[in-house]
mmCIF file of C-alpha atoms in Angstrom:
data_model
loop_
_atom_site.group_PDB
_atom_site.id
_atom_site.type_symbol
_atom_site.label_atom_id
_atom_site.label_comp_id
_atom_site.label_asym_id
_atom_site.label_seq_id
_atom_site.Cartn_x
_atom_site.Cartn_y
_atom_site.Cartn_z
ATOM 1 C CA MET A 1 0.000 0.000 0.000
ATOM 2 C CA LYS A 2 2.896 2.356 0.771
ATOM 3 C CA LYS A 3 4.315 1.827 -2.742
ATOM 4 C CA LEU A 4 0.913 2.578 -4.277
ATOM 5 C CA SER A 5 0.670 5.775 -2.237
ATOM 6 C CA ILE A 6 4.109 6.891 -3.391
ATOM 7 C CA ALA A 7 3.241 6.061 -7.008
ATOM 8 C CA ALA A 8 -0.041 7.981 -6.766
ATOM 9 C CA LEU A 9 1.737 10.983 -5.258
ATOM 10 C CA ALA A 10 4.360 10.931 -8.010
ATOM 11 C CA ALA A 11 1.646 10.692 -10.642
ATOM 12 C CA MET A 12 -0.247 13.636 -9.215
ATOM 13 C CA THR A 13 2.836 15.847 -9.327
ATOM 14 C CA ALA A 14 3.619 15.043 -12.947
ATOM 15 C CA ALA A 15 4.827 17.852 -15.154
ATOM 16 C CA PRO A 16 3.389 18.569 -18.591
ATOM 17 C CA ALA A 17 3.894 15.841 -21.168
ATOM 18 C CA MET A 18 7.194 16.081 -23.012
ATOM 19 C CA ALA A 19 7.311 12.632 -24.518
ATOM 20 C CA HIS A 20 7.610 13.377 -28.219
ATOM 21 C CA THR A 21 9.507 14.806 -31.120
ATOM 22 C CA GLY A 22 12.932 16.067 -30.323
ATOM 23 C CA HIS A 23 13.207 14.461 -26.897
ATOM 24 C CA GLY A 24 16.026 11.990 -27.347
ATOM 25 C CA ASP A 25 16.790 9.206 -29.777
ATOM 26 C CA ALA A 26 14.005 7.313 -31.508
ATOM 27 C CA SER A 27 15.717 4.536 -33.414
ATOM 28 C CA GLY A 28 16.020 0.841 -32.739
ATOM 29 C CA LEU A 29 14.667 -1.650 -30.242
ATOM 30 C CA LEU A 30 16.240 -0.167 -27.096
ATOM 31 C CA HIS A 31 14.817 3.297 -27.690
ATOM 32 C CA GLY A 32 11.434 1.774 -28.469
ATOM 33 C CA LEU A 33 11.533 -0.105 -25.166
ATOM 34 C CA GLN A 34 12.508 3.030 -23.234
ATOM 35 C CA HIS A 35 10.160 5.583 -24.715
ATOM 36 C CA PRO A 36 6.819 4.438 -23.232
ATOM 37 C CA VAL A 37 8.403 4.014 -19.818
ATOM 38 C CA PHE A 38 10.013 7.457 -19.605
ATOM 39 C CA GLY A 39 7.174 9.550 -21.051
ATOM 40 C CA MET A 40 4.846 10.184 -18.106
ATOM 41 C CA ASP A 41 1.799 10.514 -20.363
ATOM 42 C CA HIS A 42 2.485 7.154 -21.994
ATOM 43 C CA LEU A 43 3.426 5.459 -18.747
ATOM 44 C CA LEU A 44 0.231 6.507 -16.981
ATOM 45 C CA ALA A 45 -2.018 5.807 -19.973
ATOM 46 C CA MET A 46 -0.623 2.327 -20.567
ATOM 47 C CA LEU A 47 -0.616 1.311 -16.913
ATOM 48 C CA THR A 48 -4.153 2.594 -16.550
ATOM 49 C CA VAL A 49 -5.436 0.596 -19.531
ATOM 50 C CA GLY A 50 -4.106 -2.438 -17.664
ATOM 51 C CA LEU A 51 -5.733 -1.294 -14.431
ATOM 52 C CA TRP A 52 -9.089 -0.798 -16.138
ATOM 53 C CA SER A 53 -8.852 -4.182 -17.847
ATOM 54 C CA GLY A 54 -7.944 -5.947 -14.623
ATOM 55 C CA PHE A 55 -10.733 -4.302 -12.635
ATOM 56 C CA VAL A 56 -13.529 -4.376 -15.211
ATOM 57 C CA LEU A 57 -12.766 -7.466 -17.315
ATOM 58 C CA PRO A 58 -11.531 -10.140 -14.908
ATOM 59 C CA THR A 59 -12.113 -13.000 -17.371
ATOM 60 C CA ARG A 60 -11.168 -11.021 -20.503
ATOM 61 C CA PHE A 61 -8.452 -8.845 -18.978
ATOM 62 C CA TRP A 62 -6.482 -9.066 -22.243
ATOM 63 C CA ALA A 63 -9.137 -7.153 -24.242
ATOM 64 C CA GLY A 64 -7.981 -3.652 -23.281
ATOM 65 C CA ALA A 65 -4.361 -4.456 -24.061
ATOM 66 C CA VAL A 66 -5.224 -6.059 -27.401
ATOM 67 C CA ALA A 67 -7.376 -3.079 -28.408
ATOM 68 C CA PHE A 68 -4.615 -0.670 -27.406
ATOM 69 C CA LEU A 69 -1.762 -2.567 -29.069
ATOM 70 C CA ALA A 70 -3.613 -3.145 -32.347
ATOM 71 C CA ALA A 71 -4.722 0.478 -32.581
ATOM 72 C CA MET A 72 -1.259 1.732 -31.611
ATOM 73 C CA ALA A 73 0.293 -0.284 -34.434
ATOM 74 C CA ALA A 74 -2.350 1.107 -36.802
ATOM 75 C CA GLY A 75 -1.518 4.632 -35.639
ATOM 76 C CA ALA A 76 2.143 3.995 -36.417
ATOM 77 C CA GLY A 77 1.083 2.868 -39.879
ATOM 78 C CA LEU A 78 -0.891 6.078 -40.395
ATOM 79 C CA SER A 79 2.139 8.132 -39.423
ATOM 80 C CA TRP A 80 4.487 6.237 -41.715
ATOM 81 C CA ALA A 81 1.948 6.601 -44.542
ATOM 82 C CA GLY A 82 2.174 10.361 -44.072
ATOM 83 C CA LEU A 83 -1.318 10.820 -42.621
ATOM 84 C CA GLY A 84 -1.475 13.279 -39.755
ATOM 85 C CA ILE A 85 -3.663 13.367 -36.667
ATOM 86 C CA PRO A 86 -4.470 16.940 -35.670
ATOM 87 C CA MET A 87 -3.604 17.821 -32.062
ATOM 88 C CA VAL A 88 -2.127 14.363 -31.459
ATOM 89 C CA GLU A 89 -0.285 15.491 -28.316
ATOM 90 C CA THR A 90 -3.486 16.886 -26.815
ATOM 91 C CA TRP A 91 -5.323 13.618 -27.511
ATOM 92 C CA ILE A 92 -2.510 11.669 -25.861
ATOM 93 C CA THR A 93 -2.585 13.826 -22.755
ATOM 94 C CA LEU A 94 -6.383 13.692 -22.661
ATOM 95 C CA SER A 95 -6.142 9.893 -22.802
ATOM 96 C CA VAL A 96 -4.536 9.878 -19.359
ATOM 97 C CA ALA A 97 -7.514 11.693 -17.821
ATOM 98 C CA VAL A 98 -10.070 9.601 -19.717
ATOM 99 C CA PHE A 99 -8.421 6.294 -18.798
ATOM 100 C CA GLY A 100 -8.337 7.501 -15.189
ATOM 101 C CA VAL A 101 -12.086 8.202 -15.299
ATOM 102 C CA LEU A 102 -12.754 4.781 -16.852
ATOM 103 C CA THR A 103 -10.826 3.188 -13.989
ATOM 104 C CA LEU A 104 -12.519 5.394 -11.404
ATOM 105 C CA VAL A 105 -16.078 4.515 -12.454
ATOM 106 C CA GLY A 106 -15.637 1.086 -14.084
ATOM 107 C CA ARG A 107 -17.272 -1.958 -12.516
ATOM 108 C CA ARG A 108 -17.125 -5.677 -13.190
ATOM 109 C CA ASP A 109 -20.874 -5.773 -13.704
ATOM 110 C CA GLN A 110 -21.145 -2.721 -15.965
ATOM 111 C CA ALA A 111 -23.317 -2.926 -19.081
ATOM 112 C CA ALA A 112 -21.771 -4.597 -22.119
ATOM 113 C CA GLY A 113 -22.393 -1.460 -24.178
ATOM 114 C CA LEU A 114 -20.378 0.641 -21.732
ATOM 115 C CA THR A 115 -17.526 -1.866 -21.881
ATOM 116 C CA GLN A 116 -17.558 -1.777 -25.689
ATOM 117 C CA ALA A 117 -17.587 2.045 -25.676
ATOM 118 C CA SER A 118 -14.648 2.020 -23.250
ATOM 119 C CA LEU A 119 -12.698 -0.356 -25.511
ATOM 120 C CA LEU A 120 -13.427 1.909 -28.488
ATOM 121 C CA ALA A 121 -12.154 4.946 -26.554
ATOM 122 C CA ILE A 122 -9.035 3.003 -25.598
ATOM 123 C CA ALA A 123 -8.429 2.100 -29.246
ATOM 124 C CA LEU A 124 -8.974 5.656 -30.521
ATOM 125 C CA PHE A 125 -6.561 7.124 -28.019
ATOM 126 C CA ALA A 126 -4.056 4.322 -28.729
ATOM 127 C CA LEU A 127 -4.137 5.312 -32.393
ATOM 128 C CA CYS A 128 -2.791 8.704 -31.280
ATOM 129 C CA HIS A 129 -0.112 7.143 -29.072
ATOM 130 C CA GLY A 130 1.088 4.971 -31.962
ATOM 131 C CA HIS A 131 1.063 7.896 -34.358
ATOM 132 C CA ALA A 132 3.183 10.011 -32.025
ATOM 133 C CA HIS A 133 5.688 7.220 -31.415
ATOM 134 C CA ALA A 134 6.069 6.516 -35.114
ATOM 135 C CA SER A 135 6.260 10.188 -36.085
ATOM 136 C CA GLU A 136 9.443 10.578 -34.099
ATOM 137 C CA ALA A 137 11.036 7.322 -35.267
ATOM 138 C CA THR A 138 14.291 7.682 -37.149
ATOM 139 C CA GLY A 139 16.674 5.123 -38.559
ATOM 140 C CA GLU A 140 15.648 1.654 -37.408
ATOM 141 C CA ALA A 141 11.885 2.268 -37.319
ATOM 142 C CA VAL A 142 10.640 -1.336 -37.332
ATOM 143 C CA PRO A 143 12.710 -2.395 -34.297
ATOM 144 C CA TYR A 144 11.589 0.856 -32.637
ATOM 145 C CA LEU A 145 7.946 -0.123 -33.257
ATOM 146 C CA ALA A 146 8.637 -3.596 -31.843
ATOM 147 C CA GLY A 147 10.244 -2.031 -28.761
ATOM 148 C CA PHE A 148 7.390 0.290 -27.965
ATOM 149 C CA LEU A 149 4.851 -2.503 -28.523
ATOM 150 C CA ILE A 150 6.764 -4.761 -26.113
ATOM 151 C CA ALA A 151 7.104 -1.995 -23.515
ATOM 152 C CA THR A 152 3.427 -1.122 -23.867
ATOM 153 C CA ALA A 153 2.345 -4.743 -23.415
ATOM 154 C CA THR A 154 4.563 -4.974 -20.334
ATOM 155 C CA LEU A 155 2.995 -1.833 -18.844
ATOM 156 C CA HIS A 156 -0.482 -3.218 -19.545
ATOM 157 C CA LEU A 157 0.463 -6.444 -17.767
ATOM 158 C CA ALA A 158 1.785 -4.470 -14.801
ATOM 159 C CA GLY A 159 -1.510 -2.587 -14.559
ATOM 160 C CA ILE A 160 -3.491 -5.820 -14.831
ATOM 161 C CA GLY A 161 -1.322 -7.353 -12.107
ATOM 162 C CA ILE A 162 -1.900 -4.408 -9.771
ATOM 163 C CA ALA A 163 -5.649 -4.520 -10.417
ATOM 164 C CA ARG A 164 -5.866 -8.232 -9.781
ATOM 165 C CA ALA A 165 -3.839 -7.880 -6.568
ATOM 166 C CA VAL A 166 -6.251 -5.303 -5.141
ATOM 167 C CA ALA A 167 -9.442 -6.312 -7.004
ATOM 168 C CA ARG A 168 -11.541 -6.747 -3.879
ATOM 169 C CA ARG A 169 -10.650 -3.275 -2.599
ATOM 170 C CA ALA A 170 -12.909 -0.848 -4.473
ATOM 171 C CA ILE A 171 -11.391 2.066 -2.566
ATOM 172 C CA VAL A 172 -7.966 1.328 -4.087
ATOM 173 C CA GLN A 173 -9.465 1.167 -7.577
ATOM 174 C CA ARG A 174 -11.180 4.509 -7.025
ATOM 175 C CA ALA A 175 -8.028 6.089 -5.574
ATOM 176 C CA LEU A 176 -5.919 4.911 -8.513
ATOM 177 C CA GLY A 177 -8.514 6.137 -10.995
ATOM 178 C CA LEU A 178 -8.803 9.492 -9.249
ATOM 179 C CA GLY A 179 -5.020 9.919 -9.059
ATOM 180 C CA VAL A 180 -4.552 9.194 -12.757
ATOM 181 C CA THR A 181 -7.480 11.446 -13.688
ATOM 182 C CA ALA A 182 -5.992 14.292 -11.654
ATOM 183 C CA SER A 183 -2.594 13.711 -13.256
ATOM 184 C CA GLY A 184 -4.123 13.865 -16.722
ATOM 185 C CA LEU A 185 -5.939 17.083 -15.902
ATOM 186 C CA LEU A 186 -2.727 18.609 -14.517
ATOM 187 C CA MET A 187 -0.890 17.615 -17.701
ATOM 188 C CA LEU A 188 -3.630 19.189 -19.797
ATOM 189 C CA ALA A 189 -3.411 22.389 -17.779
ATOM 190 C CA GLY A 190 0.289 22.281 -18.583
#
């Protein structure tokens, strides 16, 4: 619980997102593995997709991660095809707040339509994350894509693991959701 409190405090004091374009190398597997972990917006978004999946979809916990990963790869494809996404950075930062709200209010017994809408939102925001990652890729772009997909999947699994460890404690779910939502709003306020 102490580690969760420290993580929540760190998340709530996050600075504006500075995860893209011109912020370090973006070539090859190693940089792809590092990027999602060291960009606070990506880190929180990807962990929170795992949290939501673990809390809301206990028997299909993989669905959020699959939706995110597939859409992120598609977003990379859009970028490499030269198709832009207007305000991509804003959408990425907004994803943190939205994923926090989904975690805050999500329930295991929520309506199927709400779960499907949540998965669609996850996929749409993931498209933006993938586009931003790919837009900054230089040199070895395919290994970079592989790296950020692996790192993203790992962050999803970490979020799922946390959710499953505290699944019976609704207060922890709400606190995590609230902390991530607040972090996203602080990032948006910049």
